[in-house]
Every structure is written in C-alpha cells, then in structure tokens.
PDB file of C-alpha atoms in Angstrom:
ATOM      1  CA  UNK M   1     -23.062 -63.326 -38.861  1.00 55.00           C
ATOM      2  CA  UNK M   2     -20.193 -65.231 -40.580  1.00 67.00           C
ATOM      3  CA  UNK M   3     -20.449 -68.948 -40.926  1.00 93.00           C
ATOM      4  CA  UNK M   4     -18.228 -71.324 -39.064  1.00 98.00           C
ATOM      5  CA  UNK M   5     -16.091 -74.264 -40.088  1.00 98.00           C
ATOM      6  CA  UNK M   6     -16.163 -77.192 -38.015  1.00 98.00           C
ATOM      7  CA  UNK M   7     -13.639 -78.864 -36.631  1.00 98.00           C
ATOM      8  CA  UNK M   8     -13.283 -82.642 -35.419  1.00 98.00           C
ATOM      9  CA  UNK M   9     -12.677 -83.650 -31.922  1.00 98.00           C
ATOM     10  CA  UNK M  10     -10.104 -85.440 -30.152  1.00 96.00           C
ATOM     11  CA  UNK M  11      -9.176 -89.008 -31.332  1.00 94.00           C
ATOM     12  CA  UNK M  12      -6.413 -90.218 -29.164  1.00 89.00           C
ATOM     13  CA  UNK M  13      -8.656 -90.872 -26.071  1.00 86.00           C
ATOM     14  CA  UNK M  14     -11.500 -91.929 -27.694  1.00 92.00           C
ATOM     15  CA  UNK M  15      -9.364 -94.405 -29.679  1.00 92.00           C
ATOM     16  CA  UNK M  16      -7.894 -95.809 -26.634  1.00 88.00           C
ATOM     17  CA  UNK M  17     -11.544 -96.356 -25.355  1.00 89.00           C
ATOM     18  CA  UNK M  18     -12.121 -98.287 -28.241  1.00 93.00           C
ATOM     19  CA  UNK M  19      -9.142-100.341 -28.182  1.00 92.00           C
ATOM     20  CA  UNK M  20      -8.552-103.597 -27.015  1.00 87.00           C
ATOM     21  CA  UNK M  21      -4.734-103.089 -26.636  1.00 87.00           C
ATOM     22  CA  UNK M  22      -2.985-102.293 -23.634  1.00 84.00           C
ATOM     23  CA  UNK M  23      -2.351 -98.063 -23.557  1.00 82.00           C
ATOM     24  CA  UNK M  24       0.769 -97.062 -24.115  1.00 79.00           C
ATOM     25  CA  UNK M  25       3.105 -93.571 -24.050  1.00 78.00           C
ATOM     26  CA  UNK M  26       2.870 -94.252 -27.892  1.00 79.00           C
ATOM     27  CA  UNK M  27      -1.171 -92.904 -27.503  1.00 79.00           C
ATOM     28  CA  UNK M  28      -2.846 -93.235 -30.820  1.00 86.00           C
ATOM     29  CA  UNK M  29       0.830 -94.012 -32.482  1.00 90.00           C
ATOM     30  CA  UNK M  30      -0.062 -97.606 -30.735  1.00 91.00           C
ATOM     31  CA  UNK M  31      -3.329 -97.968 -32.751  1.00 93.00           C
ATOM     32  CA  UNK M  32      -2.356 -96.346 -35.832  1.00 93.00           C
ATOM     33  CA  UNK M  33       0.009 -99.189 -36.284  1.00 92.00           C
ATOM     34  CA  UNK M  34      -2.099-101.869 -35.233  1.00 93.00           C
ATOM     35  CA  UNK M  35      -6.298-101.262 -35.709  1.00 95.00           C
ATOM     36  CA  UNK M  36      -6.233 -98.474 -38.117  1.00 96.00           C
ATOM     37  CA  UNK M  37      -9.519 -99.255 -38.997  1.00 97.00           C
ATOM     38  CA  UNK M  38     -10.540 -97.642 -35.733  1.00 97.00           C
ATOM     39  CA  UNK M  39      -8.933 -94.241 -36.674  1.00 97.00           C
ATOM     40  CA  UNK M  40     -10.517 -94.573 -40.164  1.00 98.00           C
ATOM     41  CA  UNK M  41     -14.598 -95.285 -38.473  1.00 98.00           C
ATOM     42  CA  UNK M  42     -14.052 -92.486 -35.962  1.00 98.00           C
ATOM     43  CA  UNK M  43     -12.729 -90.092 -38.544  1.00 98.00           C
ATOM     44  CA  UNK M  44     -15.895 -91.101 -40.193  1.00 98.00           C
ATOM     45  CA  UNK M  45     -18.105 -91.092 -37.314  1.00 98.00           C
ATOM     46  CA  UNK M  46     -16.999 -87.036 -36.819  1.00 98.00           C
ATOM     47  CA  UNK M  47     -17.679 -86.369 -40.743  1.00 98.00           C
ATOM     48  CA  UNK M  48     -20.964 -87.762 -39.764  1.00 98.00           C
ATOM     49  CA  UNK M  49     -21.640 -85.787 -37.042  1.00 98.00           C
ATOM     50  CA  UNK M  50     -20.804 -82.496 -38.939  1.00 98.00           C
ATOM     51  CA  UNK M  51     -17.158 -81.959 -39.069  1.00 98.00           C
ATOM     52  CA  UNK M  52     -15.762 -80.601 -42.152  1.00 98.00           C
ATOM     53  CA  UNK M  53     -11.734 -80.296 -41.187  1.00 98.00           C
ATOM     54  CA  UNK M  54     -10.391 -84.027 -40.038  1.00 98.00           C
ATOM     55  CA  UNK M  55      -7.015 -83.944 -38.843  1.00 98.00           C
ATOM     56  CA  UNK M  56      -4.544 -86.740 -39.128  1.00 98.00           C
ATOM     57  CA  UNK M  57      -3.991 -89.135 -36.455  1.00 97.00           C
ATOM     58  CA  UNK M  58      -0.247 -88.146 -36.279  1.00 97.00           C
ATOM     59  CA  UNK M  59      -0.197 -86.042 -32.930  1.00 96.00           C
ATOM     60  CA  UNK M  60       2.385 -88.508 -30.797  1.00 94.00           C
ATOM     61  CA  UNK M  61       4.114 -89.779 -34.396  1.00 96.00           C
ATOM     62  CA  UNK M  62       6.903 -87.298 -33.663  1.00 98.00           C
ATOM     63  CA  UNK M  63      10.445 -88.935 -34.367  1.00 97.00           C
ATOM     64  CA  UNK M  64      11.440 -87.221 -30.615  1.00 97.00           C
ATOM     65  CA  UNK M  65       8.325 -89.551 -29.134  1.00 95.00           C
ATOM     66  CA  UNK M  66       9.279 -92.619 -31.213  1.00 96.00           C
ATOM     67  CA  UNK M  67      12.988 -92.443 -30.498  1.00 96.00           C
ATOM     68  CA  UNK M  68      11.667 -92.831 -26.791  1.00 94.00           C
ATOM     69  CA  UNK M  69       9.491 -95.767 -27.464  1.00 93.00           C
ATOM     70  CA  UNK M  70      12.190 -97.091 -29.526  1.00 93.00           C
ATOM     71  CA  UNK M  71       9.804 -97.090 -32.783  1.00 95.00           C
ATOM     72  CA  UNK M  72      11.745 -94.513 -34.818  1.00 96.00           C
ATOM     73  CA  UNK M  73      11.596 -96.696 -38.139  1.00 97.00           C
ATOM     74  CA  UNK M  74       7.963 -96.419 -37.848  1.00 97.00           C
ATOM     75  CA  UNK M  75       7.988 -92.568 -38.531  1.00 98.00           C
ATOM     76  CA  UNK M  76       6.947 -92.792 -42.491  1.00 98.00           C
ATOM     77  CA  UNK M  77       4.708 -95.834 -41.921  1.00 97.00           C
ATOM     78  CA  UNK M  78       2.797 -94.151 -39.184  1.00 97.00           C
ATOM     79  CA  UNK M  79       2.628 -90.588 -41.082  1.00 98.00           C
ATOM     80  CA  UNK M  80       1.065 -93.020 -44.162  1.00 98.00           C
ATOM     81  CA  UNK M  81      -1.218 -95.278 -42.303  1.00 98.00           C
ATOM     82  CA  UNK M  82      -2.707 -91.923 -40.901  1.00 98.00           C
ATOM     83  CA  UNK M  83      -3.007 -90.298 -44.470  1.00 98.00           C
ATOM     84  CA  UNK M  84      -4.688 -93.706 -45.755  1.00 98.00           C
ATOM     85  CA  UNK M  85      -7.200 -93.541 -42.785  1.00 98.00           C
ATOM     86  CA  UNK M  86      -8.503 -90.018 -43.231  1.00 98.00           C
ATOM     87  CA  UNK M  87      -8.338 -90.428 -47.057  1.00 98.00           C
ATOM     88  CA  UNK M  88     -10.502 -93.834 -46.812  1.00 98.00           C
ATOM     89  CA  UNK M  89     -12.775 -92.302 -44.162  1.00 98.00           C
ATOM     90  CA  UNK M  90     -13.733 -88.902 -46.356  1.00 98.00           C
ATOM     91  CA  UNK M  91     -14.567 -91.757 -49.175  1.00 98.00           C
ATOM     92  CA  UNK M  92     -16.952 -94.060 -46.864  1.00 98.00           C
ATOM     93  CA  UNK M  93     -18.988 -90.891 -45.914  1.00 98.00           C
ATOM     94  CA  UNK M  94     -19.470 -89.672 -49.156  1.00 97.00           C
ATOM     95  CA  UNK M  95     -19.015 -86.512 -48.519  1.00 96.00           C
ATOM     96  CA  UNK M  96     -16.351 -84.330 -50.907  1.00 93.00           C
ATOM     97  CA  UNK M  97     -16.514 -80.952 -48.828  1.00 97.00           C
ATOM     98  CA  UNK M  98     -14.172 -82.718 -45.711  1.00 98.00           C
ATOM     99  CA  UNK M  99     -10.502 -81.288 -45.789  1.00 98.00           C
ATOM    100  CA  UNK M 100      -7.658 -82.869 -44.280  1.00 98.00           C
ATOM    101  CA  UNK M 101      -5.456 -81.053 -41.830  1.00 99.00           C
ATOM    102  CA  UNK M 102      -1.719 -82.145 -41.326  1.00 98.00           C
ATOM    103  CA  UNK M 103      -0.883 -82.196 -37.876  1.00 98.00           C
ATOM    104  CA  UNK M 104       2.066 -80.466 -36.253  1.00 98.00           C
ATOM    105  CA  UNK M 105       2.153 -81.173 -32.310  1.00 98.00           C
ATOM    106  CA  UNK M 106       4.823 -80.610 -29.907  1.00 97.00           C
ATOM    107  CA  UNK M 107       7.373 -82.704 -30.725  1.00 97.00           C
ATOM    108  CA  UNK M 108       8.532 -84.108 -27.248  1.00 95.00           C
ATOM    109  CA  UNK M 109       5.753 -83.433 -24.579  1.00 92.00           C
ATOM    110  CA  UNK M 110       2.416 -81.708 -24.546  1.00 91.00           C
ATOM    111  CA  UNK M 111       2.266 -78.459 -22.225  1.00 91.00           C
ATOM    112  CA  UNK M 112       5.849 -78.926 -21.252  1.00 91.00           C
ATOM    113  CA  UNK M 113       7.981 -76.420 -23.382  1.00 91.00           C
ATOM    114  CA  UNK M 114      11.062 -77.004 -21.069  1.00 92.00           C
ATOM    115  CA  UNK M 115      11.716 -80.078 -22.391  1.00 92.00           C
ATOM    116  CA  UNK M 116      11.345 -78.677 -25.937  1.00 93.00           C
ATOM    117  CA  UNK M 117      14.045 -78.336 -28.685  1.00 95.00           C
ATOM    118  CA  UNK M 118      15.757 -75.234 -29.766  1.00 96.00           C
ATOM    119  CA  UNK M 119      14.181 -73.464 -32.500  1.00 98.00           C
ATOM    120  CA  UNK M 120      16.325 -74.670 -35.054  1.00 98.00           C
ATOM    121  CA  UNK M 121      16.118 -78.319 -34.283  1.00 98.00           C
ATOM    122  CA  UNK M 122      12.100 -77.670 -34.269  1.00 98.00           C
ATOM    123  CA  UNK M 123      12.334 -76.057 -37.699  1.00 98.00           C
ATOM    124  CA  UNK M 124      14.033 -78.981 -38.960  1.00 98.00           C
ATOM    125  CA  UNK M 125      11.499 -81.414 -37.551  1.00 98.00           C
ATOM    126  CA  UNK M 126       8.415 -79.957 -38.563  1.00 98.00           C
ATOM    127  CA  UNK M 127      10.222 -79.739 -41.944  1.00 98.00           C
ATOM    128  CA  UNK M 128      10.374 -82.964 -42.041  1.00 98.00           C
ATOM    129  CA  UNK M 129       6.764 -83.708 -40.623  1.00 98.00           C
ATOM    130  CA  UNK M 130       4.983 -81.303 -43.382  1.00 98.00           C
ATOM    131  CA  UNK M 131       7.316 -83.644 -45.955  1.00 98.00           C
ATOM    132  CA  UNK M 132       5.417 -86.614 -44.930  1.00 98.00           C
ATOM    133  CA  UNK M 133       1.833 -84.770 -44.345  1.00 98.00           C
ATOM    134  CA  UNK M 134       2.143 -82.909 -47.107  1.00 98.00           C
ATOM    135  CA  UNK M 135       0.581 -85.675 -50.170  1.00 98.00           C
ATOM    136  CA  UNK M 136      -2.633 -86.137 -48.000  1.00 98.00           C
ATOM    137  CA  UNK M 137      -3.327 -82.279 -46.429  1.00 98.00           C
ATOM    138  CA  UNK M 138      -5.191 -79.703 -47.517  1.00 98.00           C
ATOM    139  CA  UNK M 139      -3.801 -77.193 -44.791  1.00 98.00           C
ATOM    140  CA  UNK M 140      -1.732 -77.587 -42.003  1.00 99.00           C
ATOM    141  CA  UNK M 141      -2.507 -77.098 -37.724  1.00 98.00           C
ATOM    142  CA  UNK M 142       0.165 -76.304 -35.589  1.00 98.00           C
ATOM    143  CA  UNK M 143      -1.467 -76.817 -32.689  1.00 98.00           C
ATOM    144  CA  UNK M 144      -1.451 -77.234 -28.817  1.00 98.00           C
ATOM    145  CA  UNK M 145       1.559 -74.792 -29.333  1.00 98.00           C
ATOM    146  CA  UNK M 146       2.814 -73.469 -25.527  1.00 97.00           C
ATOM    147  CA  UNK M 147       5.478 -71.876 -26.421  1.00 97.00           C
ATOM    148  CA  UNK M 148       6.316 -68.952 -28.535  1.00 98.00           C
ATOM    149  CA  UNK M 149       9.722 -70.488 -29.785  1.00 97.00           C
ATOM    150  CA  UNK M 150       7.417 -73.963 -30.709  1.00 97.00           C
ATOM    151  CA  UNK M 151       4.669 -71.815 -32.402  1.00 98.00           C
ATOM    152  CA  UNK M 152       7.429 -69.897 -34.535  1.00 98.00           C
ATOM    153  CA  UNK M 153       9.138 -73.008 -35.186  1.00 98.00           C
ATOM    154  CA  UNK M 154       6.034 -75.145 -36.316  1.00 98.00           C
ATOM    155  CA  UNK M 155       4.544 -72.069 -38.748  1.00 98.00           C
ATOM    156  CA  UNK M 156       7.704 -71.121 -40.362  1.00 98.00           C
ATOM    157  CA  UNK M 157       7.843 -75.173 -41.867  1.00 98.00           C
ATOM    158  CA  UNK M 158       3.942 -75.310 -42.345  1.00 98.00           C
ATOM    159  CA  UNK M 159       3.952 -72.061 -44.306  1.00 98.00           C
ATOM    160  CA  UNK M 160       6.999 -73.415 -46.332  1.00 98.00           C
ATOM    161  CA  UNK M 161       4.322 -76.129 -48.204  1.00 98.00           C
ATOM    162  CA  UNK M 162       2.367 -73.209 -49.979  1.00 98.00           C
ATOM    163  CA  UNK M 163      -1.059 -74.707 -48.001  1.00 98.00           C
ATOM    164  CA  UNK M 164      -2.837 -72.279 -45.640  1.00 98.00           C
ATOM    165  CA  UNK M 165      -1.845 -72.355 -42.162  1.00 98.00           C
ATOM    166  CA  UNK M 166      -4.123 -72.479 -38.493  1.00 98.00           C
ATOM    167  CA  UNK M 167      -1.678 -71.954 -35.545  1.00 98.00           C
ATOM    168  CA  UNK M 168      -3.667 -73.259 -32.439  1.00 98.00           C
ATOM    169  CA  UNK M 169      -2.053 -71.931 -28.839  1.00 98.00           C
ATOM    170  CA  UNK M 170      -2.213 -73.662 -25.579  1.00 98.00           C
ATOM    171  CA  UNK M 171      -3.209 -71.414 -22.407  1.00 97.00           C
ATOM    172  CA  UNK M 172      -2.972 -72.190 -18.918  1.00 96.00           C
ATOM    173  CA  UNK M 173      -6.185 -73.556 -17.106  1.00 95.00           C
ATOM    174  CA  UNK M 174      -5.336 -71.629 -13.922  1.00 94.00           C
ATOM    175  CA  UNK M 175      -3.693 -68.711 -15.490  1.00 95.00           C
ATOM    176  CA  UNK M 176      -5.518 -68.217 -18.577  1.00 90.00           C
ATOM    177  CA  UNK M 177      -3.469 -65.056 -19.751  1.00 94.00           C
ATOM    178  CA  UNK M 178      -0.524 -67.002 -20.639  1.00 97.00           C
ATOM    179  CA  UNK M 179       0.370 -69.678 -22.232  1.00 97.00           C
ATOM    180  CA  UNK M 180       1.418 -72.979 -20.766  1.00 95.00           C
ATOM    181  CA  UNK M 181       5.098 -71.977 -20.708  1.00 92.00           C
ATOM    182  CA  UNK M 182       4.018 -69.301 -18.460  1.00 95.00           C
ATOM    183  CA  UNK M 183       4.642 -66.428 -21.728  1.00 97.00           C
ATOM    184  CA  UNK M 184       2.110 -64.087 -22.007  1.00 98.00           C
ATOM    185  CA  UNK M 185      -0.315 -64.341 -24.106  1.00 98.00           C
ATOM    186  CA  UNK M 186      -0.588 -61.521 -25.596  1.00 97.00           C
ATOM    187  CA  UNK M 187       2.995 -61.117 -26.665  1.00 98.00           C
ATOM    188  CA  UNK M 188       2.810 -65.041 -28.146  1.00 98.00           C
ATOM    189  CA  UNK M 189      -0.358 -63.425 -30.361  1.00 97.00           C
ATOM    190  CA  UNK M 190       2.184 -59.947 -30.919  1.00 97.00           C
ATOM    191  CA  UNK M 191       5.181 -62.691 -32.165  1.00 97.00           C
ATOM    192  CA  UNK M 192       3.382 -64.152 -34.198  1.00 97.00           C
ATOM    193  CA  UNK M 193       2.206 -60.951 -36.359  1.00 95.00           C
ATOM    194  CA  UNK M 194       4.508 -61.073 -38.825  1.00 95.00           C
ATOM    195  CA  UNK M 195       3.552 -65.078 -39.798  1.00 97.00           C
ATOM    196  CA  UNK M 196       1.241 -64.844 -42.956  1.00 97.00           C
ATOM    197  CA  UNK M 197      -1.154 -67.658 -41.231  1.00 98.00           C
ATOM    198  CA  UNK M 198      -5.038 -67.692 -41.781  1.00 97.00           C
ATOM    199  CA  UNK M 199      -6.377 -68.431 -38.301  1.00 98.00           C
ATOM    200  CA  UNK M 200      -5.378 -68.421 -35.282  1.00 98.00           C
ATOM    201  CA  UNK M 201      -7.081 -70.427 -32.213  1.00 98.00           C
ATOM    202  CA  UNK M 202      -6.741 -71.668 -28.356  1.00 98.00           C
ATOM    203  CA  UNK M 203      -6.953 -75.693 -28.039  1.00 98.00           C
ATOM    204  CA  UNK M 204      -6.581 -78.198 -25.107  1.00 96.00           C
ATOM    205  CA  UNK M 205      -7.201 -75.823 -22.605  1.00 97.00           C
ATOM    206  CA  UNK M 206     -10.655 -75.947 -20.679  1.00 97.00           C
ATOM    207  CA  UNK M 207     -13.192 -74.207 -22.277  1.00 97.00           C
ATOM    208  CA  UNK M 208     -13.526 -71.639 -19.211  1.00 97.00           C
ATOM    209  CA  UNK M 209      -9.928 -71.063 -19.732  1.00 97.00           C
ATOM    210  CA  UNK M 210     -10.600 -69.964 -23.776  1.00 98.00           C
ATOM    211  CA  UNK M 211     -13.388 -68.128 -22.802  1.00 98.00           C
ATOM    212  CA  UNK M 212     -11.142 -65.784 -20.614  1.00 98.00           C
ATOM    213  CA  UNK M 213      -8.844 -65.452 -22.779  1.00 97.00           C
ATOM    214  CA  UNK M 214     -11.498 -64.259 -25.640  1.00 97.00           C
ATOM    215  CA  UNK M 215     -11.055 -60.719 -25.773  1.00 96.00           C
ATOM    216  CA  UNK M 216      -7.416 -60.716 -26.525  1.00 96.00           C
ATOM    217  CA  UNK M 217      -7.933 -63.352 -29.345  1.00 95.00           C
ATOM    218  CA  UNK M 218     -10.672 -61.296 -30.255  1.00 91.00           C
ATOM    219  CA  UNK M 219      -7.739 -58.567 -31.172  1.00 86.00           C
ATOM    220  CA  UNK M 220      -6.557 -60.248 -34.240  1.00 84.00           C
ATOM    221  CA  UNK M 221      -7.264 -59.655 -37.414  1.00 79.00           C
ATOM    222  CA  UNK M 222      -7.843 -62.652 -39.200  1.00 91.00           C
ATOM    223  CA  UNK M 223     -10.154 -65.714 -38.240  1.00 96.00           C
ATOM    224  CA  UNK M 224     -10.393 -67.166 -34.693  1.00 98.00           C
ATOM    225  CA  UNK M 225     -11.410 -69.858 -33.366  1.00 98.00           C
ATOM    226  CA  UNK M 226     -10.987 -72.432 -30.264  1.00 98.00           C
ATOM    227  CA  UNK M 227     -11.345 -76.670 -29.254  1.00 98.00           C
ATOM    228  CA  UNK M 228     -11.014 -77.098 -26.021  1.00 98.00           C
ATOM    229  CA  UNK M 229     -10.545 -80.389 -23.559  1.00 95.00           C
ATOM    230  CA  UNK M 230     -12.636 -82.117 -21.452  1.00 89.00           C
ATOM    231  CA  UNK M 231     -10.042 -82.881 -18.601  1.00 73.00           C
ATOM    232  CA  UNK M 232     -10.484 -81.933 -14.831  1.00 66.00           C
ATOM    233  CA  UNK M 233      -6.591 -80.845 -15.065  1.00 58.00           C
ATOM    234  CA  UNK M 234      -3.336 -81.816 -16.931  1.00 56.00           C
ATOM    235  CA  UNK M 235      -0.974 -81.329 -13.931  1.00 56.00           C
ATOM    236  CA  UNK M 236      -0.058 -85.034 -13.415  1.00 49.00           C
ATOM    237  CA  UNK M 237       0.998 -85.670 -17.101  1.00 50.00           C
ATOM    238  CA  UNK M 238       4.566 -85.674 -17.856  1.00 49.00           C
ATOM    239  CA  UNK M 239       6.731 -87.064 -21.102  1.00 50.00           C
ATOM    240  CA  UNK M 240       6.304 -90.893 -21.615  1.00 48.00           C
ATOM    241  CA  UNK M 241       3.141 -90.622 -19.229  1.00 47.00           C
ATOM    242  CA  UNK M 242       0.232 -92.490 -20.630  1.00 47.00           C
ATOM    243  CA  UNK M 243      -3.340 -90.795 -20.722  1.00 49.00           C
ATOM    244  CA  UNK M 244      -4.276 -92.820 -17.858  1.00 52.00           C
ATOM    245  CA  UNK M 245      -2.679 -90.262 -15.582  1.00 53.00           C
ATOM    246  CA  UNK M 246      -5.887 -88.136 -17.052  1.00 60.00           C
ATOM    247  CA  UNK M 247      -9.234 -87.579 -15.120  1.00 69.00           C
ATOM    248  CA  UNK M 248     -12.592 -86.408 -17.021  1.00 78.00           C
ATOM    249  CA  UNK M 249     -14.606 -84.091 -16.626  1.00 76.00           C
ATOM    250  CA  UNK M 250     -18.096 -84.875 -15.601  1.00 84.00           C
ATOM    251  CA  UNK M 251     -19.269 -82.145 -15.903  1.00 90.00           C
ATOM    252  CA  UNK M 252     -18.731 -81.474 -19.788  1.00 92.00           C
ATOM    253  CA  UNK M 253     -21.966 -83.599 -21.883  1.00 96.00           C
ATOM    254  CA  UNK M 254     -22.308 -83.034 -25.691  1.00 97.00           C
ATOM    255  CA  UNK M 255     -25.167 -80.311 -24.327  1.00 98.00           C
ATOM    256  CA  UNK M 256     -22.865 -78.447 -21.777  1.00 98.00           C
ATOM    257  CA  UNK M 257     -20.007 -78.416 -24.092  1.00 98.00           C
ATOM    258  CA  UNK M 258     -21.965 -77.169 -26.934  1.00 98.00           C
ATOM    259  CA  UNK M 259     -22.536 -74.185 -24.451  1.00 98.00           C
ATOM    260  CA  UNK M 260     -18.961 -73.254 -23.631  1.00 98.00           C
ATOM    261  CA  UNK M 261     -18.999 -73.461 -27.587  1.00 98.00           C
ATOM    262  CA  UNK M 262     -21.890 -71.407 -28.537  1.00 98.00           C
ATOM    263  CA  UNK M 263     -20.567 -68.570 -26.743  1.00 98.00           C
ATOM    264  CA  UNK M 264     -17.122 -68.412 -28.939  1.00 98.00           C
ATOM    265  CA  UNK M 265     -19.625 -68.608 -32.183  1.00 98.00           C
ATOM    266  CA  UNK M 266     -21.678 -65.118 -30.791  1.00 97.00           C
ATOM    267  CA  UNK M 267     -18.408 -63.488 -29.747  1.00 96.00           C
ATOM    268  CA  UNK M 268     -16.726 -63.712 -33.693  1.00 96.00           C
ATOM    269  CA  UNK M 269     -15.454 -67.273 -34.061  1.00 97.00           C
ATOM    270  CA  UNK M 270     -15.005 -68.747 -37.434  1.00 97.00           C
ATOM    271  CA  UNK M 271     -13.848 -72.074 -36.635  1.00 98.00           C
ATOM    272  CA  UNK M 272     -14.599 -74.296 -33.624  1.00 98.00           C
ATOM    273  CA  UNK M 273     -14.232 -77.904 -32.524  1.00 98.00           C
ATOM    274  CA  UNK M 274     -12.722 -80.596 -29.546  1.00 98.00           C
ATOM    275  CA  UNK M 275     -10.105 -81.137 -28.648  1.00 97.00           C
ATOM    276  CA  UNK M 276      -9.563 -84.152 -26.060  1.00 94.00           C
ATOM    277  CA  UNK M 277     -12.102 -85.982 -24.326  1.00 94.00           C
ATOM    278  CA  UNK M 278     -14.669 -84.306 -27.121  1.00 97.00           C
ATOM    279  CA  UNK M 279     -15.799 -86.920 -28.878  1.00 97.00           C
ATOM    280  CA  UNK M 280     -18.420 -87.801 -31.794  1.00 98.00           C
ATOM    281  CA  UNK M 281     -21.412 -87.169 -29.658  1.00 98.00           C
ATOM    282  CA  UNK M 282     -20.190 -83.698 -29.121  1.00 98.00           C
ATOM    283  CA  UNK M 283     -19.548 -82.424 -32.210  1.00 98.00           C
ATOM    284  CA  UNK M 284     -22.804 -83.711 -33.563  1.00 98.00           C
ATOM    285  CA  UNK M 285     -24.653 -81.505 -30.559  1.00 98.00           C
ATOM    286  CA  UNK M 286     -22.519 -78.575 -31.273  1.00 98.00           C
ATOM    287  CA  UNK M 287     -23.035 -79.396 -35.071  1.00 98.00           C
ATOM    288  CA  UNK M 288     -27.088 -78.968 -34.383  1.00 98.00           C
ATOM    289  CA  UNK M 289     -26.991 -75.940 -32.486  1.00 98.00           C
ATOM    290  CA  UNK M 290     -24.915 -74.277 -35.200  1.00 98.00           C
ATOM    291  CA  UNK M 291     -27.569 -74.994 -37.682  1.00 97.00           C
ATOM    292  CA  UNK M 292     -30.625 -74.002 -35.413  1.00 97.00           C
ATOM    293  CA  UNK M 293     -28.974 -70.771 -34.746  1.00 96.00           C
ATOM    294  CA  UNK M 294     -27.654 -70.100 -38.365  1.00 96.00           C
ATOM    295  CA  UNK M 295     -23.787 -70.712 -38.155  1.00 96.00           C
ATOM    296  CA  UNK M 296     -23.749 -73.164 -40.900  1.00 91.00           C
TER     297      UNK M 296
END
C-alpha cells in the first residue's frame, strides 16, 4: 500500500467567504491584491490540517482574465504577492516538508474550451506564467485542463522549467467519460503519452464523476490521483461570471467527502486533495482517515 501525498483544497471560494470585499470576476485575483494576509492564514490553515503540496493563489491571474477586468499591469504583482503568501505561510507553520505548486489554469474560462486560445498562443502564455511561478515552485499543476489542445499546451511550458510536472484533467459531471470539451477521455489520457509528466489526476469535477472515470485513470502508468468540487453543478458559469452563479453541495461534509476520497486511496491513488468548495475542515478529516488507515 503506497503512501499518498496530500493535496490542499480550494482557496478561491473559501477566500471570498472570508472577505469583506464585494466578489468580483477577478475571484481570488481581487483578494490577492488587497487582503493577502487571508491567502497566506488559509494556506496555513491547510498545512495545518495535513496538506503537504500548497498551490499558489494564481488560478484567475491569467493576463487573458486581467485584460478583461482591465488589471493587466497587475500580472507580475499578483504572480508575486501569491509567491510571498505561500512562502510566508510554509514559514508560520513550521513545517519544512510543504512544497509549493505553480499554478497553470485555463487561461480565459474554466470548463469552457471554446473560448480557449490556439495552441500556440497557450504555449506562449503558460511560458510566460511558469516565468513568473517559477522562483517560488517546487513543481508545477496544470490543472482543471478540459481540453486536449489546453492540456498539451500547459505541459509542454511546465516541463520546459526542469521541475516535475502533475497534469490535472477536467471531466464532465453528467458525462463522466469525457472531458468537459466533450473529447474523450481516454484519447485526452492516449495524447498525452508522449509528455514526460509525473502524475496525472481528475479535478473540479464531482467526486461521483472521478469515481467513474477511475478505471481508465487507473490505466496509466505513473501516479494518479484526483480533487474534486463540492458544487451541485457548473452549468450556469460562464467567462466574467462571478462564483455567485455557484450553488453548494449539501450534501458533501468533511466526513462524506473524506468517503468519495477514501475510495480513490484503496483503488491506487498516490495523491489526493479539494478542489472547490473543499475547504480546511476537509482536508483535515480526509488527513485523519489517511493516517488511521495507513496512507501516510
């Protein structure tokens, strides 16, 4: 039984729920830039709860998403705030075994690879994101990937910095053998092959959703893993929506999600977290069972 590494969960909606600032399409961008001392405690609060990968709060710093909000010359301030926070959080907890994941999201809209760039004009944006990441990461996440032209896009520049590389796809909720584009799959995991990465995983789907889609991640090679959402559906959001547009789950407690999680740990997982919606309190259940059942 091989032990796991564990992830954070998702910080732009539990930052907004600690925020006293009016929520914008900017997300976590908003509060990077103005309470960073929020992303710094709940980076913290995740170390304390078990996590040992912390990823920067970069997800909606994109230059595509700040050209939109009209916040472009924010792009390096943001990327360094975000750096600082996670740097000054692993410091606070003491604790020298936390790594630091760069972050590379899609660029314009999450689950919405039709309004996505070519693959060149990816490549040379996640270029430029690993540039800034790069001084503060240990490895690199190219995650909540949902299409096959994004996920090629965002590994080719991650694997470019010489750090190790975790490409994390995005599968429909309601189809859960493709991917949000509507590609299958099983020909994303086949495309992706030839991309010397060390782990692949499925994030901000719904755990049922990951857990479908199990055996064929169960196919590759290398390590697997999964951190899934906590939202009832993602139909209503679009580009420049704000999370508002979201609804929770109610039916997803630290307990219940530890059990969608528990299964992916018995069935060959070697990295697990949350993704949105999975906060503190869920990580630190999750965190326990590991222990009690010998995962870490």
């Amino acid at each position: 039984m091989g032990k796991i590494t564990l992830l954070d969960g998702g910080m732009g909606q539990e930052l907004l729920r600690r925020s006293s600032r009016v929520v914008t399409p900017m997300w976590s961008a908003d509060i990077m830039l103005n309470e960073p001392m929020l992303v710094r405690d709940l980076h913290r609060e995740f170390i304390d709860s078990g996590a040992r990968v912390i990823t920067l709060n970069t997800y909606t710093a994109t230059p595509q998403r700040l050209r939109r909000e009209n916040q472009f010359s924010q792009l390096k301030n943001l990327h360094q705030h975000a750096m600082n926070a996670a740097k000054e959080a692993i410091e606070l907890a003491q604790c020298n075994t936390v790594a630091i994941a760069g972050c590379l999201p899609p660029l314009v809209a999450s689950y919405r690879p039709d309004v996505s760039l070519s693959f060149e004009d990816s490549l040379a944006t996640y270029r430029q994101l690993v540039e800034l990441q790069a001084p503060a990461s240990d490895l690199f996440i190219c995650e909540t990937m949902s299409s096959i032209t994004e996920a090629r896009a965002a590994c080719t520049a991650a694997l470019e910095s010489g750090k190790p590389v975790w490409v994390a796809l995005t599968v429909s909720d309601e189809h859960p053998g493709q991917l949000r584009g509507g590609e299958s799959l099983v020909d994303a995991l086949l495309a992706l092959e030839s991309f010397d990465t060390q782990a692949t995983l499925l994030n901000c789907s719904q755990p049922e959703a990951i857990s479908a889609c199990w055996p064929f991640l169960k196919m590759k090679h290398h390590k697997i893993g999964a951190y899934a959402n906590g939202f009832l559906s993602v139909d209503s959001l679009y580009p420049g929506d704000t999370v508002e547009e979201l609804e929770v789950r109610q039916d997803m407690s630290p307990e219940q999600y530890a059990d969608h999680a528990m299964t992916w740990a018995k069935n060959g997982a070697s990295i697990i977290g949350g993704c949105c919606e999975i906060g503190p309190t869920h990580i630190k259940a999750l965190f326990n069972r590991l222990c009690s059942e010998g995962f870490i």
